[in-house]
XYZ file of C-alpha atoms in Angstrom:
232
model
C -103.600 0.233 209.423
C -104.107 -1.554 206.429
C -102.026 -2.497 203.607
C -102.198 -1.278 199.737
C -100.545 -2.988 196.926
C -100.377 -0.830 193.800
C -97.714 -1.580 190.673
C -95.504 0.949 189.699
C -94.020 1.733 186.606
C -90.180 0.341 185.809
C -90.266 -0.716 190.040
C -93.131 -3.355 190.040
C -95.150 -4.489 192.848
C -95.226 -2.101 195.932
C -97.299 -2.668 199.236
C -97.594 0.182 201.738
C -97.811 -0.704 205.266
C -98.902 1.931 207.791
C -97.435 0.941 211.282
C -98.733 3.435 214.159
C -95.153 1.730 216.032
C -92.968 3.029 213.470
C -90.573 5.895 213.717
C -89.436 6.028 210.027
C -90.179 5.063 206.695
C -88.231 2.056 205.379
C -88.114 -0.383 202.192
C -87.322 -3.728 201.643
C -87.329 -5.386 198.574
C -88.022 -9.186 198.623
C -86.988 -12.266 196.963
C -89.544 -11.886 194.021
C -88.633 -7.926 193.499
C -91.984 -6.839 195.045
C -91.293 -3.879 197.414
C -92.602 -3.631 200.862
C -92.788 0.106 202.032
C -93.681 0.562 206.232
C -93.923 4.168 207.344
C -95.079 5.718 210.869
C -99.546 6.964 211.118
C -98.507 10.260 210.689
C -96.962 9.810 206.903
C -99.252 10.418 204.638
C -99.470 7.908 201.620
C -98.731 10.778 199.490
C -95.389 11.404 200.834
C -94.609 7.455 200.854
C -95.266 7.195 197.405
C -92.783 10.139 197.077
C -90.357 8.378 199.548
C -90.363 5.205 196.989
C -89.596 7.898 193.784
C -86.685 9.191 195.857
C -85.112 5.710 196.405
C -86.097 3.942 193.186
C -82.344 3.766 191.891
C -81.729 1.825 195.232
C -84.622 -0.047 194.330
C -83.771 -1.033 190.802
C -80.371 -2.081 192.258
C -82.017 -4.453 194.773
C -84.196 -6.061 192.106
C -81.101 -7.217 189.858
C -79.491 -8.752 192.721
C -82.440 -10.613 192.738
C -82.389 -11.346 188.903
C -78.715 -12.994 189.515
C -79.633 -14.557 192.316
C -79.788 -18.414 192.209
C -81.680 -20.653 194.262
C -79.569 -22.851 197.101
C -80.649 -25.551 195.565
C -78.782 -27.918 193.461
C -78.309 -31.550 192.451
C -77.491 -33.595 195.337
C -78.846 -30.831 197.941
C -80.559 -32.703 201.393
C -83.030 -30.940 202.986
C -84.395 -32.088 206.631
C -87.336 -30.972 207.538
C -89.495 -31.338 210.927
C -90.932 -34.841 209.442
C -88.971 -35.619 206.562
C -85.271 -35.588 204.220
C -85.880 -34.179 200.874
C -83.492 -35.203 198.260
C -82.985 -33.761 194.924
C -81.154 -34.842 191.757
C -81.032 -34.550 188.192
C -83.850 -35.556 186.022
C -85.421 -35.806 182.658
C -88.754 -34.044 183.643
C -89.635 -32.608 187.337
C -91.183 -35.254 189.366
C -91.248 -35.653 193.256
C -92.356 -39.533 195.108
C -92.087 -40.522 198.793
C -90.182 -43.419 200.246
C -91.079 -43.221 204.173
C -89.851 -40.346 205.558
C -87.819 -39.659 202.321
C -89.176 -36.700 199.599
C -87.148 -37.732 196.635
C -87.394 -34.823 193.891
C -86.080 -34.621 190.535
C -85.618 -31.868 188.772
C -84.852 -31.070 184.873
C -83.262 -27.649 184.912
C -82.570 -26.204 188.160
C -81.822 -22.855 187.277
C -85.057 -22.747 184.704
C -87.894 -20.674 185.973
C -90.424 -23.859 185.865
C -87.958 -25.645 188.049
C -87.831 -22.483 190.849
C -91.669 -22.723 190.813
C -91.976 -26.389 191.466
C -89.153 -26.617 193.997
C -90.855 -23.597 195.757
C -94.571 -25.084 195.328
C -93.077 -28.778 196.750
C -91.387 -26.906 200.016
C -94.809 -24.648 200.131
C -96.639 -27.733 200.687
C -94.574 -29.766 202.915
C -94.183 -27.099 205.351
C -98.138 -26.642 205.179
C -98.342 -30.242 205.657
C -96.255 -30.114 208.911
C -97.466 -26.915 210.143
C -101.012 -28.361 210.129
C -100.030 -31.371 212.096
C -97.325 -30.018 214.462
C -98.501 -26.310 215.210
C -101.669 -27.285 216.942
C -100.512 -29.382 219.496
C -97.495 -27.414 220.455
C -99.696 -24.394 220.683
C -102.370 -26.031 222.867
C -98.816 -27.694 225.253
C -97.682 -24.437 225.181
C -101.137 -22.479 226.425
C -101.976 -25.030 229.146
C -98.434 -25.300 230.570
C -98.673 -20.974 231.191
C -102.281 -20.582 231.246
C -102.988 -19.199 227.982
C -106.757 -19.037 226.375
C -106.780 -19.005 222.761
C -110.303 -19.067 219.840
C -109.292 -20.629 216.591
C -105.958 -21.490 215.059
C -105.389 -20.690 211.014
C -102.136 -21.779 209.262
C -101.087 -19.743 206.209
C -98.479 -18.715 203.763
C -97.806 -15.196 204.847
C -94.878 -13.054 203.508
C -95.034 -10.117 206.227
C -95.439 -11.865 209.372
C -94.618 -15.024 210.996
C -98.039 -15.031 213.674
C -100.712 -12.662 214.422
C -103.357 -12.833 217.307
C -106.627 -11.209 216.452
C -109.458 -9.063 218.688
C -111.338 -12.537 219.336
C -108.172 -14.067 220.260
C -107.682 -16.457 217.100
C -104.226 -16.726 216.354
C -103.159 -16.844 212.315
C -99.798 -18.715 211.840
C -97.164 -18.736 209.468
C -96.476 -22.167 207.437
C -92.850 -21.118 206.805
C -92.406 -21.699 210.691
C -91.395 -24.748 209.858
C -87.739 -24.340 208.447
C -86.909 -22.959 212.125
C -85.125 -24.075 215.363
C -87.864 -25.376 217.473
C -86.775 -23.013 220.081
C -88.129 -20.085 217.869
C -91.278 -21.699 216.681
C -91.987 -21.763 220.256
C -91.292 -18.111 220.811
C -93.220 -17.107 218.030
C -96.386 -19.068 219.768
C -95.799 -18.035 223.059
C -95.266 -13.998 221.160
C -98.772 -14.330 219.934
C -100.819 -16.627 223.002
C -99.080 -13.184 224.981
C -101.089 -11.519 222.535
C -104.658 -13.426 223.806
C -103.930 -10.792 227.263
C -101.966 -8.469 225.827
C -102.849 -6.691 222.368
C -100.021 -4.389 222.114
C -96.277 -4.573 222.144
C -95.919 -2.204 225.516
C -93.341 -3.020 228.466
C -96.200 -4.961 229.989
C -96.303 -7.105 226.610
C -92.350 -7.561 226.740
C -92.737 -8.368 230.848
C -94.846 -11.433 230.301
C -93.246 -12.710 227.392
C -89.886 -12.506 229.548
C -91.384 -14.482 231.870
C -92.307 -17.022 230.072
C -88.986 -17.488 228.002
C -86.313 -17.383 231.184
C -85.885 -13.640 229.761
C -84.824 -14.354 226.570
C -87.616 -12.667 224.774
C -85.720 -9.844 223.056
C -82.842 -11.919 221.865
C -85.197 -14.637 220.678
C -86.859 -11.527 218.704
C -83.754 -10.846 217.235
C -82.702 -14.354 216.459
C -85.992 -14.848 214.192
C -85.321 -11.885 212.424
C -82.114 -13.855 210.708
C -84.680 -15.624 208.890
C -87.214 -14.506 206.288
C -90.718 -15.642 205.535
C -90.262 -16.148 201.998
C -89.343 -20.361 201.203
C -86.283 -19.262 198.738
């Protein structure tokens, strides 16, 4: 089904997500206060509007959580990524330069808006950078060591999902794959090269992708659901 943002007065940004698998209507508010509503086909949008009226006190609560939260990063933070070590530190202006396979990044006021923006732009764009030249080749390992036929491979910055497989078999992947354990990137590509026979989540889905992950498919599943899509 597909999805609808609309704003909303005193609650923001609100997308509606029709999901044909879903038994209930649920809300989740994410890390920049937009709200992401999924309800079951037979909701209408009319009553999922109404569901988001009923809960908007919950809502409101969620989004000043968000207001005090802080980002995790601070002078002196290391981050390793896939390819390199970012460093940050303390700086008269924000400004980022590259020493081998160190990202050294200084920042002027770390808890200033500007400062949130460029640290999540700089992470944006070194995860797309590694997701462009890492994803590929571990998807096309991964499809010739289990027989898997796959179109075209995309990668983008996607907040709702971490993968998708379309109709014509080209598989869309998410650049924030990056800041996992290998171990789940893999999953996630072997989830969605299922998805080239497969186009549903049935027990026949959940059969093959056991087989192909020493039946570790539904705790794998649940381990990448400790992690969210969002870089902060």
């Amino acid at each position: 089904m597909p999805k609808k943002t609309v704003h909303i007065k005193n609650i923001g940004l609100v997308t509606f997500s029709g999901n044909s698998r879903s038994k209930s209507m649920r809300l989740s508010v994410k890390p920049d206060k937009s709200v992401l509503v999924s309800y079951p086909g037979y909701v209408s949008p009319g009553d999922a509007l109404k569901f988001v009226a009923k809960n908007s006190a919950w809502i409101s609560r969620q989004q000043e959580k968000m207001n005090l939260r802080k980002t995790f990063i601070s002078p002196g933070t290391e981050l390793q990524t896939k390819l390199y070590k970012i460093r940050f530190s303390e700086g008269f202006q924000n400004k980022t330069w590259v020493q081998k396979e160190v990202i050294h990044v200084e920042i002027k006021n770390f808890n200033s808006d500007e400062a949130q923006e460029y640290i999540t732009h700089l992470l944006t764009e070194t995860y797309r950078m590694e997701a462009q030249k890492l994803l590929p080749q571990r998807l096309e390992k991964l499809a010739g060591k289990f027989g898997f036929r796959y179109n075209k491979i995309s990668i983008r910055n996607n907040r709702s999902n971490w993968g998708s497989c379309s109709s014509k078999n080209n598989i869309s992947l998410n650049l924030q794959m990056m800041k996992l354990p290998d171990i789940l990137i893999d999953y996630i590509l072997l989830h969605e090269l299922v998805h080239t026979e497969i186009k549903n989540h049935g027990s026949g889905f959940w059969a093959r992708l056991n087989q192909i992950t020493n039946n570790q498919a539904v705790e794998l599943s649940r381990q990448v659901k400790k992690y969210s899509t969002y870089i902060l």
